[in-house]
Amino acid sequence: MDKNLGYLISRLAIGLSFFGHGLVRLPKLDGLSKWMMGQFEKSILPDALVLPFSYTLPILEFVAGLMILIGLFTRQGLLLAGVTSLALIFGTTMIENWEALPSQLIHVAFLSILLAYLPYNSYAVDKILKK
C-alpha cells in the first residue's frame, strides 16, 4: 500500500510539472515561439525545426501532464513526457543553457523511475479501465 501511495505522489508531482508548464504556455504560444526562436538564433538548429517545436512544445507538455496526472494511458504519457524531455535536453545543449539542464535531467529521472515501477500505479484511471 505504501508503495502505491508513493507512486501516486511521484506521478502527481511529475504530472503537475508537465501539465503546469503546458497550461501556462498555451495562452501565449506566439510569445513563447518568438522567445524560443531568439534563444536558438545562433545555434546550429535550423528555424525549420525550432519554429514548429516552439508551437508544439506546450501542447505536448499539457497532454503528457494530463495523462500522467489522471493516470490515463500512464505508460504512454510517461513516454511522451520522456521524449519531449529528451528533445528539450538536446535543444538546451545546442544553446549551451547549462543552468536549465539539471531540472530537465531530474524530470527524466522521475519519468524513468515511474516507468520502471509502473506496476505500483494502483490509483489511476488505467486501473479502473482494466476491471
mmCIF file of C-alpha atoms in Angstrom:
data_model
loop_
_atom_site.group_PDB
_atom_site.id
_atom_site.type_symbol
_atom_site.label_atom_id
_atom_site.label_comp_id
_atom_site.label_asym_id
_atom_site.label_seq_id
_atom_site.Cartn_x
_atom_site.Cartn_y
_atom_site.Cartn_z
ATOM 1 C CA MET A 1 0.000 0.000 0.000
ATOM 2 C CA ASP A 2 2.757 2.495 0.886
ATOM 3 C CA LYS A 3 4.495 1.804 -2.433
ATOM 4 C CA ASN A 4 1.247 2.517 -4.273
ATOM 5 C CA LEU A 5 0.803 5.811 -2.423
ATOM 6 C CA GLY A 6 4.445 6.724 -3.003
ATOM 7 C CA TYR A 7 3.968 6.043 -6.690
ATOM 8 C CA LEU A 8 0.820 8.176 -6.734
ATOM 9 C CA ILE A 9 2.556 11.148 -5.109
ATOM 10 C CA SER A 10 5.502 10.905 -7.520
ATOM 11 C CA ARG A 11 3.182 10.514 -10.508
ATOM 12 C CA LEU A 12 1.128 13.524 -9.440
ATOM 13 C CA ALA A 13 4.259 15.625 -8.911
ATOM 14 C CA ILE A 14 5.727 14.982 -12.358
ATOM 15 C CA GLY A 15 2.282 15.180 -13.953
ATOM 16 C CA LEU A 16 1.657 18.577 -12.372
ATOM 17 C CA SER A 17 5.028 19.812 -13.571
ATOM 18 C CA PHE A 18 4.333 18.932 -17.201
ATOM 19 C CA PHE A 19 0.673 19.959 -17.028
ATOM 20 C CA GLY A 20 1.561 23.309 -15.456
ATOM 21 C CA HIS A 21 4.308 24.014 -17.978
ATOM 22 C CA GLY A 22 1.883 23.405 -20.838
ATOM 23 C CA LEU A 23 -1.076 25.175 -19.243
ATOM 24 C CA VAL A 24 0.691 28.496 -18.678
ATOM 25 C CA ARG A 25 2.329 28.444 -22.105
ATOM 26 C CA LEU A 26 -0.742 27.588 -24.206
ATOM 27 C CA PRO A 27 -2.330 31.055 -23.999
ATOM 28 C CA LYS A 28 0.926 32.719 -25.043
ATOM 29 C CA LEU A 29 2.105 30.476 -27.885
ATOM 30 C CA ASP A 30 3.239 33.347 -30.108
ATOM 31 C CA GLY A 31 5.305 34.955 -27.349
ATOM 32 C CA LEU A 32 6.889 31.634 -26.410
ATOM 33 C CA SER A 33 7.688 30.916 -30.042
ATOM 34 C CA LYS A 34 9.338 34.323 -30.556
ATOM 35 C CA TRP A 35 11.362 33.881 -27.357
ATOM 36 C CA MET A 36 12.452 30.374 -28.348
ATOM 37 C CA MET A 37 13.395 31.481 -31.864
ATOM 38 C CA GLY A 38 15.556 34.202 -30.318
ATOM 39 C CA GLN A 39 17.229 31.688 -27.999
ATOM 40 C CA PHE A 40 18.134 29.431 -30.921
ATOM 41 C CA GLU A 41 19.173 32.220 -33.289
ATOM 42 C CA LYS A 42 22.882 31.385 -33.028
ATOM 43 C CA SER A 43 22.509 27.615 -32.639
ATOM 44 C CA ILE A 44 23.142 25.083 -35.379
ATOM 45 C CA LEU A 45 19.465 24.084 -35.369
ATOM 46 C CA PRO A 46 17.522 25.392 -38.362
ATOM 47 C CA ASP A 47 14.456 27.581 -37.915
ATOM 48 C CA ALA A 48 12.508 24.881 -39.775
ATOM 49 C CA LEU A 49 12.927 22.649 -36.690
ATOM 50 C CA VAL A 50 12.768 25.243 -33.929
ATOM 51 C CA LEU A 51 9.614 27.033 -35.100
ATOM 52 C CA PRO A 52 7.259 24.018 -35.208
ATOM 53 C CA PHE A 53 8.721 22.677 -31.964
ATOM 54 C CA SER A 54 8.132 26.012 -30.241
ATOM 55 C CA TYR A 55 4.420 25.781 -31.046
ATOM 56 C CA THR A 56 4.165 22.051 -30.330
ATOM 57 C CA LEU A 57 6.015 22.006 -27.001
ATOM 58 C CA PRO A 58 3.223 23.431 -24.806
ATOM 59 C CA ILE A 59 0.700 21.033 -26.335
ATOM 60 C CA LEU A 60 2.985 18.058 -25.701
ATOM 61 C CA GLU A 61 3.621 19.178 -22.117
ATOM 62 C CA PHE A 62 -0.076 19.753 -21.454
ATOM 63 C CA VAL A 63 -1.222 16.437 -22.934
ATOM 64 C CA ALA A 64 1.535 14.374 -21.309
ATOM 65 C CA GLY A 65 0.932 16.092 -17.979
ATOM 66 C CA LEU A 66 -2.801 15.481 -18.111
ATOM 67 C CA MET A 67 -2.330 11.814 -18.998
ATOM 68 C CA ILE A 68 0.136 11.338 -16.151
ATOM 69 C CA LEU A 69 -1.966 13.304 -13.657
ATOM 70 C CA ILE A 70 -5.141 11.302 -14.108
ATOM 71 C CA GLY A 71 -3.340 8.052 -14.803
ATOM 72 C CA LEU A 72 -4.956 7.512 -18.185
ATOM 73 C CA PHE A 73 -2.606 5.736 -20.597
ATOM 74 C CA THR A 74 0.039 6.405 -17.956
ATOM 75 C CA ARG A 75 2.804 4.497 -19.744
ATOM 76 C CA GLN A 76 2.230 6.411 -22.981
ATOM 77 C CA GLY A 77 2.042 9.708 -21.094
ATOM 78 C CA LEU A 78 5.345 8.981 -19.353
ATOM 79 C CA LEU A 79 6.932 8.052 -22.684
ATOM 80 C CA LEU A 80 5.575 11.212 -24.334
ATOM 81 C CA ALA A 81 6.951 13.311 -21.482
ATOM 82 C CA GLY A 82 10.269 11.462 -21.748
ATOM 83 C CA VAL A 83 10.657 12.015 -25.480
ATOM 84 C CA THR A 84 9.670 15.665 -25.029
ATOM 85 C CA SER A 85 12.262 15.996 -22.260
ATOM 86 C CA LEU A 86 14.951 14.445 -24.450
ATOM 87 C CA ALA A 87 14.168 16.984 -27.181
ATOM 88 C CA LEU A 88 14.414 19.773 -24.596
ATOM 89 C CA ILE A 89 17.743 18.426 -23.345
ATOM 90 C CA PHE A 90 19.085 18.328 -26.892
ATOM 91 C CA GLY A 91 17.965 21.899 -27.508
ATOM 92 C CA THR A 92 19.355 23.042 -24.174
ATOM 93 C CA THR A 93 22.777 21.652 -25.046
ATOM 94 C CA MET A 94 22.662 23.250 -28.508
ATOM 95 C CA ILE A 95 22.334 26.705 -26.936
ATOM 96 C CA GLU A 96 24.632 25.839 -24.019
ATOM 97 C CA ASN A 97 21.998 26.687 -21.405
ATOM 98 C CA TRP A 98 23.688 24.586 -18.747
ATOM 99 C CA GLU A 99 21.593 26.102 -15.939
ATOM 100 C CA ALA A 100 18.402 24.514 -17.314
ATOM 101 C CA LEU A 101 19.928 21.061 -17.750
ATOM 102 C CA PRO A 102 19.732 19.797 -14.121
ATOM 103 C CA SER A 103 15.979 20.420 -13.957
ATOM 104 C CA GLN A 104 15.444 18.569 -17.225
ATOM 105 C CA LEU A 105 17.596 15.648 -16.069
ATOM 106 C CA ILE A 106 15.616 15.430 -12.813
ATOM 107 C CA HIS A 107 12.404 15.217 -14.853
ATOM 108 C CA VAL A 108 13.879 12.368 -16.921
ATOM 109 C CA ALA A 109 14.992 10.563 -13.757
ATOM 110 C CA PHE A 110 11.473 10.787 -12.298
ATOM 111 C CA LEU A 111 9.931 9.619 -15.567
ATOM 112 C CA SER A 112 12.339 6.664 -15.743
ATOM 113 C CA ILE A 113 11.586 5.620 -12.168
ATOM 114 C CA LEU A 114 7.845 5.898 -12.768
ATOM 115 C CA LEU A 115 8.147 3.740 -15.874
ATOM 116 C CA ALA A 116 10.222 1.152 -14.017
ATOM 117 C CA TYR A 117 7.712 0.974 -11.167
ATOM 118 C CA LEU A 118 4.547 1.167 -13.271
ATOM 119 C CA PRO A 119 3.033 -1.906 -11.551
ATOM 120 C CA TYR A 120 2.549 0.315 -8.459
ATOM 121 C CA ASN A 121 0.261 2.635 -10.431
ATOM 122 C CA SER A 122 -2.815 1.495 -8.491
ATOM 123 C CA TYR A 123 -4.593 4.840 -8.099
ATOM 124 C CA ALA A 124 -5.192 5.612 -11.754
ATOM 125 C CA VAL A 125 -7.888 5.628 -14.400
ATOM 126 C CA ASP A 126 -5.880 2.857 -16.092
ATOM 127 C CA LYS A 127 -6.736 0.503 -13.194
ATOM 128 C CA ILE A 128 -10.442 1.328 -13.428
ATOM 129 C CA LEU A 129 -10.452 0.627 -17.167
ATOM 130 C CA LYS A 130 -8.715 -2.740 -16.682
ATOM 131 C CA LYS A 131 -11.532 -4.034 -14.444
#
